[in-house]
Every structure is written in C-alpha cells, then in structure tokens.
Amino acid sequence: PTATLSPPNDAFIGNDSRGNSCVTMSWKASLSRHLPVIRFFACPESPSSRGVLNWYQKNYHELKALNPTMQLLMRGSENCFPAVTTELDFTTDDLLKFMIQTGKFQDENGTKSEARIEAAKAYLQTDWSLIRRERWSSPGFDPERPFLDEEQPEWRSDSKIAADLALYLSLKDAADEQMSVIKSGPNNEYTRAENALLMCQRVDLWCAGEREVESAVQHLLKLGQRFNDLEPENPEYITEFYPGASDL
C-alpha cells in the first residue's frame, strides 16, 4: 500500500504558476498573529523598486487569503524609496536595553555616561508587578488617580496614607528618579534613541530582488513575534484581585 502524507497544520495548499498543486509552508499564515499591518513603498517607474512591486503583486492574494484582517498596503509615488515597514510595540525596557547595547548613553565629550547607564540598569530591575499591587494598599485611595495632586496637593502628608503606601512610594519615587537621570542626557539623547529604535520597524529595499523582499518580510515577522502581543493568552481563572474604590 502507498502511504499518504498529509500536509502539516500550518501549510497552505494551492497551485503554482503552472497550475500544479503545491504545498507552501506558511510562515505567511502567521503574519496577522504578530503584525498589525505591512506597508510597502515603491516608485512605479523606477527599476530600483521592481523587486518590491513584483513580490507584492505575486504574493498579495495569497497573503490576503491567509490574513484577511491584516492591512497589506502599497504606497507608490514618484521617486519613492523602496522599503517595507510595520508597527512594533516597543516598551521602555526595550528602549533602555537598546540604548545600553548600542552605546547611546554618551556625555558631550563622547565618553560613556556611567551614571545614566547605571540608572537604566536599575530601572530595568524595577518590580512593576509589586508596584501595581502596592498601589492599592491604602483602602479607598488611588495614588495614580487623575488630577490627584490638584485636588489633594498635601496627600503625601497624610500619616495613614503615607504609612499604607510606604513601599509603593519608595519604589515609585526611585523609578521616577532613575528615569529623570536617564532623560538628562545632552542633545536630546533619549528622543533620538527612540527614533533610532523605531527605524527597526523599517527595512530599506533599494534595488532589492524578490528574495530579498521576502527575507525582509520574514525579518519583520520575527520582530513581531518578539515584541508584539496581538493575541495574548488570557489565564483560565483570575489570579490577582485588586479592590476598587469604595464609591464604585
């Protein structure tokens, strides 16, 4: 008897350009699970954009069939630089790790700023889950309530609140002080690092062939798997409960 092999679950069954049945291992099917949108940029008249245009035209229908809810856009204009971009959910921790690894913390004389590097490392050790839990240690009071400082400017002087929130205030004030040091660099250091990290969402494809375009899309997918959480895994039951204000 002849054994019949079934395609794996993540395979896409279709026809090739000659009409023959084929099975494509679909990393393409997972795009919408990790990326909210993919934007292609190209100049319709420029040979340097030919690879981007050809790959987009050949793969659009398959990508849309596999990812019907994901935006798959082509932006074309005269003299447009060919590229592909997406959106990644970078966090403050991701930014600080990027700044440390790439040596972005520098003083005006070009030397590394040990003070800001140490502040960044300390900030990365912040126990945010503990801060979120301790936030509710004073019954009926929320220290992060909007306009609190305007409505109760002396709330930190309240002995009961100060005692209940001692650990919260200690951790939160330390994190705020560390962030103040981190952002104190010269020449808009922090903002420039933010912009540099955002450029990781883009891959330039000047004179790239179709294989390079596909590799660029796969690269963005891997970044999406690392940084995006479009389909979070919710727990089956409640693991933490924080009491709300008494007037709710």
PDB file of C-alpha atoms in Angstrom:
ATOM      1  CA  PRO A   1       0.000   0.000   0.000  1.00  0.00           C
ATOM      2  CA  THR A   2       1.072   3.547  -0.661  1.00  0.00           C
ATOM      3  CA  ALA A   3       1.291   5.873   2.330  1.00  0.00           C
ATOM      4  CA  THR A   4      -0.377   9.257   2.014  1.00  0.00           C
ATOM      5  CA  LEU A   5       1.331  12.141   3.755  1.00  0.00           C
ATOM      6  CA  SER A   6      -0.930  14.911   4.979  1.00  0.00           C
ATOM      7  CA  PRO A   7       0.394  18.458   4.973  1.00  0.00           C
ATOM      8  CA  PRO A   8       1.105  19.946   8.393  1.00  0.00           C
ATOM      9  CA  ASN A   9      -1.434  22.279  10.007  1.00  0.00           C
ATOM     10  CA  ASP A  10       0.449  25.417   9.041  1.00  0.00           C
ATOM     11  CA  ALA A  11       0.658  24.523   5.346  1.00  0.00           C
ATOM     12  CA  PHE A  12      -1.152  26.314   2.550  1.00  0.00           C
ATOM     13  CA  ILE A  13      -2.404  24.174  -0.328  1.00  0.00           C
ATOM     14  CA  GLY A  14      -2.642  25.934  -3.673  1.00  0.00           C
ATOM     15  CA  ASN A  15      -1.458  25.905  -7.271  1.00  0.00           C
ATOM     16  CA  ASP A  16       1.808  27.111  -8.658  1.00  0.00           C
ATOM     17  CA  SER A  17       2.210  29.273 -11.766  1.00  0.00           C
ATOM     18  CA  ARG A  18       1.811  26.212 -13.993  1.00  0.00           C
ATOM     19  CA  GLY A  19      -1.405  25.055 -12.336  1.00  0.00           C
ATOM     20  CA  ASN A  20       0.229  22.204 -10.434  1.00  0.00           C
ATOM     21  CA  SER A  21      -0.874  21.512  -6.872  1.00  0.00           C
ATOM     22  CA  CYS A  22       1.698  22.597  -4.323  1.00  0.00           C
ATOM     23  CA  VAL A  23       2.075  22.956  -0.594  1.00  0.00           C
ATOM     24  CA  THR A  24       3.594  26.159   0.804  1.00  0.00           C
ATOM     25  CA  MET A  25       4.787  26.129   4.401  1.00  0.00           C
ATOM     26  CA  SER A  26       3.002  29.168   5.588  1.00  0.00           C
ATOM     27  CA  TRP A  27       5.002  31.418   7.772  1.00  0.00           C
ATOM     28  CA  LYS A  28       2.835  33.793   5.783  1.00  0.00           C
ATOM     29  CA  ALA A  29      -0.245  32.496   7.613  1.00  0.00           C
ATOM     30  CA  SER A  30       1.162  33.710  10.929  1.00  0.00           C
ATOM     31  CA  LEU A  31       1.746  37.298   9.813  1.00  0.00           C
ATOM     32  CA  SER A  32      -1.540  38.640  11.192  1.00  0.00           C
ATOM     33  CA  ARG A  33      -0.903  36.979  14.567  1.00  0.00           C
ATOM     34  CA  HIS A  34       2.177  39.120  15.103  1.00  0.00           C
ATOM     35  CA  LEU A  35       1.950  42.166  12.817  1.00  0.00           C
ATOM     36  CA  PRO A  36      -0.991  44.610  12.618  1.00  0.00           C
ATOM     37  CA  VAL A  37      -0.015  45.985   9.214  1.00  0.00           C
ATOM     38  CA  ILE A  38       2.630  45.705   6.489  1.00  0.00           C
ATOM     39  CA  ARG A  39       3.297  48.732   4.297  1.00  0.00           C
ATOM     40  CA  PHE A  40       5.312  48.558   1.095  1.00  0.00           C
ATOM     41  CA  PHE A  41       6.790  51.658  -0.528  1.00  0.00           C
ATOM     42  CA  ALA A  42       7.880  51.784  -4.164  1.00  0.00           C
ATOM     43  CA  CYS A  43       8.221  54.026  -7.194  1.00  0.00           C
ATOM     44  CA  PRO A  44       6.181  52.610 -10.097  1.00  0.00           C
ATOM     45  CA  GLU A  45       8.616  53.987 -12.684  1.00  0.00           C
ATOM     46  CA  SER A  46      11.949  53.173 -11.022  1.00  0.00           C
ATOM     47  CA  PRO A  47      13.909  49.940 -11.701  1.00  0.00           C
ATOM     48  CA  SER A  48      15.133  50.110  -8.103  1.00  0.00           C
ATOM     49  CA  SER A  49      11.597  49.296  -6.920  1.00  0.00           C
ATOM     50  CA  ARG A  50      10.954  46.449  -9.332  1.00  0.00           C
ATOM     51  CA  GLY A  51      11.637  43.716  -6.761  1.00  0.00           C
ATOM     52  CA  VAL A  52       9.204  45.210  -4.255  1.00  0.00           C
ATOM     53  CA  LEU A  53       6.467  45.673  -6.854  1.00  0.00           C
ATOM     54  CA  ASN A  54       6.886  42.188  -8.318  1.00  0.00           C
ATOM     55  CA  TRP A  55       6.881  40.451  -4.938  1.00  0.00           C
ATOM     56  CA  TYR A  56       3.823  42.385  -3.786  1.00  0.00           C
ATOM     57  CA  GLN A  57       1.863  41.608  -6.956  1.00  0.00           C
ATOM     58  CA  LYS A  58       2.760  37.911  -6.873  1.00  0.00           C
ATOM     59  CA  ASN A  59       2.025  37.381  -3.173  1.00  0.00           C
ATOM     60  CA  TYR A  60      -0.819  39.791  -2.389  1.00  0.00           C
ATOM     61  CA  HIS A  61      -3.741  37.413  -2.989  1.00  0.00           C
ATOM     62  CA  GLU A  62      -2.152  34.560  -1.030  1.00  0.00           C
ATOM     63  CA  LEU A  63      -1.236  36.861   1.867  1.00  0.00           C
ATOM     64  CA  LYS A  64      -4.730  38.351   1.941  1.00  0.00           C
ATOM     65  CA  ALA A  65      -6.360  34.922   1.864  1.00  0.00           C
ATOM     66  CA  LEU A  66      -4.229  33.781   4.792  1.00  0.00           C
ATOM     67  CA  ASN A  67      -4.505  37.057   6.719  1.00  0.00           C
ATOM     68  CA  PRO A  68      -7.878  38.638   5.849  1.00  0.00           C
ATOM     69  CA  THR A  69      -7.863  41.051   8.810  1.00  0.00           C
ATOM     70  CA  MET A  70      -4.325  42.380   8.341  1.00  0.00           C
ATOM     71  CA  GLN A  71      -3.732  45.576   6.375  1.00  0.00           C
ATOM     72  CA  LEU A  72      -1.426  44.919   3.437  1.00  0.00           C
ATOM     73  CA  LEU A  73      -0.713  48.270   1.825  1.00  0.00           C
ATOM     74  CA  MET A  74       1.309  49.533  -1.118  1.00  0.00           C
ATOM     75  CA  ARG A  75       2.301  53.200  -1.154  1.00  0.00           C
ATOM     76  CA  GLY A  76       3.579  54.285  -4.536  1.00  0.00           C
ATOM     77  CA  SER A  77       4.774  57.699  -5.598  1.00  0.00           C
ATOM     78  CA  GLU A  78       7.363  59.277  -7.855  1.00  0.00           C
ATOM     79  CA  ASN A  79      10.962  58.838  -6.598  1.00  0.00           C
ATOM     80  CA  CYS A  80       9.711  56.884  -3.566  1.00  0.00           C
ATOM     81  CA  PHE A  81      12.474  54.947  -1.790  1.00  0.00           C
ATOM     82  CA  PRO A  82      11.563  51.224  -1.853  1.00  0.00           C
ATOM     83  CA  ALA A  83      11.028  49.799   1.631  1.00  0.00           C
ATOM     84  CA  VAL A  84       8.746  47.710   3.824  1.00  0.00           C
ATOM     85  CA  THR A  85       7.561  48.768   7.282  1.00  0.00           C
ATOM     86  CA  THR A  86       5.348  47.534  10.104  1.00  0.00           C
ATOM     87  CA  GLU A  87       4.404  48.532  13.657  1.00  0.00           C
ATOM     88  CA  LEU A  88       6.143  47.059  16.715  1.00  0.00           C
ATOM     89  CA  ASP A  89       5.120  47.551  20.334  1.00  0.00           C
ATOM     90  CA  PHE A  90       8.443  48.564  21.837  1.00  0.00           C
ATOM     91  CA  THR A  91       8.401  49.186  25.591  1.00  0.00           C
ATOM     92  CA  THR A  92      10.531  51.479  27.723  1.00  0.00           C
ATOM     93  CA  ASP A  93      12.551  48.435  28.782  1.00  0.00           C
ATOM     94  CA  ASP A  94      13.228  47.591  25.123  1.00  0.00           C
ATOM     95  CA  LEU A  95      14.410  51.149  24.524  1.00  0.00           C
ATOM     96  CA  LEU A  96      16.762  51.150  27.513  1.00  0.00           C
ATOM     97  CA  LYS A  97      18.263  47.792  26.538  1.00  0.00           C
ATOM     98  CA  PHE A  98      18.776  49.152  23.015  1.00  0.00           C
ATOM     99  CA  MET A  99      20.495  52.277  24.371  1.00  0.00           C
ATOM    100  CA  ILE A 100      22.810  50.241  26.595  1.00  0.00           C
ATOM    101  CA  GLN A 101      23.706  47.707  23.892  1.00  0.00           C
ATOM    102  CA  THR A 102      24.390  50.337  21.224  1.00  0.00           C
ATOM    103  CA  GLY A 103      26.245  52.802  23.450  1.00  0.00           C
ATOM    104  CA  LYS A 104      23.695  55.604  23.180  1.00  0.00           C
ATOM    105  CA  PHE A 105      24.406  56.936  26.679  1.00  0.00           C
ATOM    106  CA  GLN A 106      27.203  59.420  25.950  1.00  0.00           C
ATOM    107  CA  ASP A 107      28.331  62.660  27.534  1.00  0.00           C
ATOM    108  CA  GLU A 108      29.086  65.738  25.448  1.00  0.00           C
ATOM    109  CA  ASN A 109      32.771  64.782  25.226  1.00  0.00           C
ATOM    110  CA  GLY A 110      31.866  61.425  23.627  1.00  0.00           C
ATOM    111  CA  THR A 111      32.582  59.200  26.633  1.00  0.00           C
ATOM    112  CA  LYS A 112      30.071  56.746  28.050  1.00  0.00           C
ATOM    113  CA  SER A 113      27.861  58.130  30.792  1.00  0.00           C
ATOM    114  CA  GLU A 114      28.230  55.623  33.609  1.00  0.00           C
ATOM    115  CA  ALA A 115      25.630  57.486  35.699  1.00  0.00           C
ATOM    116  CA  ARG A 116      22.885  57.149  33.081  1.00  0.00           C
ATOM    117  CA  ILE A 117      23.879  53.566  32.266  1.00  0.00           C
ATOM    118  CA  GLU A 118      23.600  52.602  35.946  1.00  0.00           C
ATOM    119  CA  ALA A 119      20.258  54.427  36.201  1.00  0.00           C
ATOM    120  CA  ALA A 120      18.991  52.500  33.166  1.00  0.00           C
ATOM    121  CA  LYS A 121      20.140  49.170  34.612  1.00  0.00           C
ATOM    122  CA  ALA A 122      18.467  49.995  37.918  1.00  0.00           C
ATOM    123  CA  TYR A 123      15.246  50.977  36.137  1.00  0.00           C
ATOM    124  CA  LEU A 124      15.237  47.638  34.291  1.00  0.00           C
ATOM    125  CA  GLN A 125      15.230  45.889  37.681  1.00  0.00           C
ATOM    126  CA  THR A 126      12.062  47.690  38.810  1.00  0.00           C
ATOM    127  CA  ASP A 127       9.418  45.279  40.115  1.00  0.00           C
ATOM    128  CA  TRP A 128       6.358  46.719  38.373  1.00  0.00           C
ATOM    129  CA  SER A 129       4.066  43.913  39.484  1.00  0.00           C
ATOM    130  CA  LEU A 130       4.883  44.756  43.106  1.00  0.00           C
ATOM    131  CA  ILE A 131       4.252  48.453  42.423  1.00  0.00           C
ATOM    132  CA  ARG A 132       0.872  47.656  40.865  1.00  0.00           C
ATOM    133  CA  ARG A 133      -0.061  45.554  43.868  1.00  0.00           C
ATOM    134  CA  GLU A 134       1.121  48.071  46.458  1.00  0.00           C
ATOM    135  CA  ARG A 135      -0.753  50.858  44.679  1.00  0.00           C
ATOM    136  CA  TRP A 136      -3.948  49.642  46.359  1.00  0.00           C
ATOM    137  CA  SER A 137      -2.532  49.274  49.877  1.00  0.00           C
ATOM    138  CA  SER A 138      -4.482  52.271  51.194  1.00  0.00           C
ATOM    139  CA  PRO A 139      -8.213  51.359  51.097  1.00  0.00           C
ATOM    140  CA  GLY A 140     -10.300  53.773  49.042  1.00  0.00           C
ATOM    141  CA  PHE A 141      -7.302  55.765  47.824  1.00  0.00           C
ATOM    142  CA  ASP A 142      -5.526  55.633  44.461  1.00  0.00           C
ATOM    143  CA  PRO A 143      -2.174  57.483  44.310  1.00  0.00           C
ATOM    144  CA  GLU A 144      -2.335  57.467  40.493  1.00  0.00           C
ATOM    145  CA  ARG A 145      -5.810  58.950  40.234  1.00  0.00           C
ATOM    146  CA  PRO A 146      -6.009  61.689  37.579  1.00  0.00           C
ATOM    147  CA  PHE A 147      -5.735  65.262  38.937  1.00  0.00           C
ATOM    148  CA  LEU A 148      -4.920  63.940  42.423  1.00  0.00           C
ATOM    149  CA  ASP A 149      -2.155  66.487  43.021  1.00  0.00           C
ATOM    150  CA  GLU A 150      -4.521  69.304  42.066  1.00  0.00           C
ATOM    151  CA  GLU A 151      -7.400  68.095  44.228  1.00  0.00           C
ATOM    152  CA  GLN A 152      -5.310  66.840  47.180  1.00  0.00           C
ATOM    153  CA  PRO A 153      -1.902  68.535  46.946  1.00  0.00           C
ATOM    154  CA  GLU A 154      -0.994  67.502  50.521  1.00  0.00           C
ATOM    155  CA  TRP A 155      -1.935  63.837  50.263  1.00  0.00           C
ATOM    156  CA  ARG A 156       1.617  62.670  50.900  1.00  0.00           C
ATOM    157  CA  SER A 157       1.486  64.413  54.295  1.00  0.00           C
ATOM    158  CA  ASP A 158      -1.406  62.224  55.438  1.00  0.00           C
ATOM    159  CA  SER A 159       0.151  59.895  58.020  1.00  0.00           C
ATOM    160  CA  LYS A 160      -2.218  56.976  57.305  1.00  0.00           C
ATOM    161  CA  ILE A 161      -1.783  57.154  53.526  1.00  0.00           C
ATOM    162  CA  ALA A 162       1.983  57.566  53.870  1.00  0.00           C
ATOM    163  CA  ALA A 163       2.162  54.512  56.131  1.00  0.00           C
ATOM    164  CA  ASP A 164      -0.071  52.370  53.903  1.00  0.00           C
ATOM    165  CA  LEU A 165       1.795  53.338  50.736  1.00  0.00           C
ATOM    166  CA  ALA A 166       5.334  53.410  52.147  1.00  0.00           C
ATOM    167  CA  LEU A 167       6.626  50.603  49.911  1.00  0.00           C
ATOM    168  CA  TYR A 168       4.757  51.889  46.852  1.00  0.00           C
ATOM    169  CA  LEU A 169       6.102  55.421  47.266  1.00  0.00           C
ATOM    170  CA  SER A 170       9.634  54.152  47.812  1.00  0.00           C
ATOM    171  CA  LEU A 171       9.607  52.042  44.639  1.00  0.00           C
ATOM    172  CA  LYS A 172       7.744  54.585  42.506  1.00  0.00           C
ATOM    173  CA  ASP A 173       9.903  57.527  43.566  1.00  0.00           C
ATOM    174  CA  ALA A 174      13.049  55.514  42.875  1.00  0.00           C
ATOM    175  CA  ALA A 175      11.820  54.630  39.356  1.00  0.00           C
ATOM    176  CA  ASP A 176      10.859  58.258  38.662  1.00  0.00           C
ATOM    177  CA  GLU A 177      14.271  59.486  39.823  1.00  0.00           C
ATOM    178  CA  GLN A 178      16.047  56.923  37.657  1.00  0.00           C
ATOM    179  CA  MET A 179      14.003  57.964  34.616  1.00  0.00           C
ATOM    180  CA  SER A 180      14.836  61.604  35.302  1.00  0.00           C
ATOM    181  CA  VAL A 181      18.550  60.723  35.222  1.00  0.00           C
ATOM    182  CA  ILE A 182      18.088  58.613  32.069  1.00  0.00           C
ATOM    183  CA  LYS A 183      16.438  61.508  30.205  1.00  0.00           C
ATOM    184  CA  SER A 184      19.005  64.083  31.340  1.00  0.00           C
ATOM    185  CA  GLY A 185      21.443  63.332  28.511  1.00  0.00           C
ATOM    186  CA  PRO A 186      22.639  66.063  26.127  1.00  0.00           C
ATOM    187  CA  ASN A 187      21.437  66.728  22.576  1.00  0.00           C
ATOM    188  CA  ASN A 188      18.019  65.072  23.024  1.00  0.00           C
ATOM    189  CA  GLU A 189      19.771  61.763  23.557  1.00  0.00           C
ATOM    190  CA  TYR A 190      16.667  59.906  24.759  1.00  0.00           C
ATOM    191  CA  THR A 191      14.385  61.158  21.970  1.00  0.00           C
ATOM    192  CA  ARG A 192      16.981  60.394  19.308  1.00  0.00           C
ATOM    193  CA  ALA A 193      17.319  56.862  20.668  1.00  0.00           C
ATOM    194  CA  GLU A 194      13.536  56.452  20.495  1.00  0.00           C
ATOM    195  CA  ASN A 195      13.604  57.461  16.830  1.00  0.00           C
ATOM    196  CA  ALA A 196      16.519  55.119  16.118  1.00  0.00           C
ATOM    197  CA  LEU A 197      14.651  52.185  17.666  1.00  0.00           C
ATOM    198  CA  LEU A 198      11.523  52.996  15.670  1.00  0.00           C
ATOM    199  CA  MET A 199      13.596  52.708  12.490  1.00  0.00           C
ATOM    200  CA  CYS A 200      13.894  48.976  13.256  1.00  0.00           C
ATOM    201  CA  GLN A 201      10.307  48.779  12.001  1.00  0.00           C
ATOM    202  CA  ARG A 202      11.571  49.596   8.503  1.00  0.00           C
ATOM    203  CA  VAL A 203      13.720  47.678   6.018  1.00  0.00           C
ATOM    204  CA  ASP A 204      15.079  49.651   3.037  1.00  0.00           C
ATOM    205  CA  LEU A 205      14.977  47.696  -0.230  1.00  0.00           C
ATOM    206  CA  TRP A 206      16.836  49.781  -2.790  1.00  0.00           C
ATOM    207  CA  CYS A 207      17.425  47.589  -5.879  1.00  0.00           C
ATOM    208  CA  ALA A 208      16.392  44.518  -3.871  1.00  0.00           C
ATOM    209  CA  GLY A 209      15.258  41.368  -5.628  1.00  0.00           C
ATOM    210  CA  GLU A 210      12.148  39.376  -4.776  1.00  0.00           C
ATOM    211  CA  ARG A 211      14.063  37.029  -2.470  1.00  0.00           C
ATOM    212  CA  GLU A 212      15.427  39.983  -0.504  1.00  0.00           C
ATOM    213  CA  VAL A 213      11.917  41.411  -0.182  1.00  0.00           C
ATOM    214  CA  GLU A 214      10.622  38.106   1.182  1.00  0.00           C
ATOM    215  CA  SER A 215      13.523  37.922   3.630  1.00  0.00           C
ATOM    216  CA  ALA A 216      12.692  41.443   4.805  1.00  0.00           C
ATOM    217  CA  VAL A 217       9.068  40.471   5.482  1.00  0.00           C
ATOM    218  CA  GLN A 218      10.238  37.370   7.373  1.00  0.00           C
ATOM    219  CA  HIS A 219      12.591  39.571   9.404  1.00  0.00           C
ATOM    220  CA  LEU A 220       9.725  41.862  10.392  1.00  0.00           C
ATOM    221  CA  LEU A 221       7.655  38.801  11.313  1.00  0.00           C
ATOM    222  CA  LYS A 222      10.373  37.609  13.693  1.00  0.00           C
ATOM    223  CA  LEU A 223      10.470  41.052  15.285  1.00  0.00           C
ATOM    224  CA  GLY A 224       6.696  40.917  15.649  1.00  0.00           C
ATOM    225  CA  GLN A 225       6.955  37.540  17.367  1.00  0.00           C
ATOM    226  CA  ARG A 226       9.424  39.078  19.796  1.00  0.00           C
ATOM    227  CA  PHE A 227       7.788  42.434  20.528  1.00  0.00           C
ATOM    228  CA  ASN A 228       4.084  42.274  19.641  1.00  0.00           C
ATOM    229  CA  ASP A 229       1.323  40.578  21.588  1.00  0.00           C
ATOM    230  CA  LEU A 230      -1.701  40.749  19.292  1.00  0.00           C
ATOM    231  CA  GLU A 231      -3.213  37.531  20.629  1.00  0.00           C
ATOM    232  CA  PRO A 232      -2.487  37.429  24.375  1.00  0.00           C
ATOM    233  CA  GLU A 233      -3.038  34.178  26.219  1.00  0.00           C
ATOM    234  CA  ASN A 234      -5.554  35.004  28.938  1.00  0.00           C
ATOM    235  CA  PRO A 235      -5.486  32.904  32.122  1.00  0.00           C
ATOM    236  CA  GLU A 236      -8.305  30.447  32.666  1.00  0.00           C
ATOM    237  CA  TYR A 237      -9.096  31.985  36.045  1.00  0.00           C
ATOM    238  CA  ILE A 238      -8.423  35.184  37.986  1.00  0.00           C
ATOM    239  CA  THR A 239      -5.008  35.100  39.641  1.00  0.00           C
ATOM    240  CA  GLU A 240      -4.945  38.591  41.169  1.00  0.00           C
ATOM    241  CA  PHE A 241      -7.680  40.796  42.550  1.00  0.00           C
ATOM    242  CA  TYR A 242      -7.331  44.462  43.444  1.00  0.00           C
ATOM    243  CA  PRO A 243     -10.207  46.042  45.391  1.00  0.00           C
ATOM    244  CA  GLY A 244     -11.568  49.199  43.839  1.00  0.00           C
ATOM    245  CA  ALA A 245     -12.612  52.446  45.454  1.00  0.00           C
ATOM    246  CA  SER A 246     -15.459  52.191  47.938  1.00  0.00           C
ATOM    247  CA  ASP A 247     -17.681  54.596  45.982  1.00  0.00           C
ATOM    248  CA  LEU A 248     -17.725  52.458  42.823  1.00  0.00           C
TER     249      LEU A 248
END
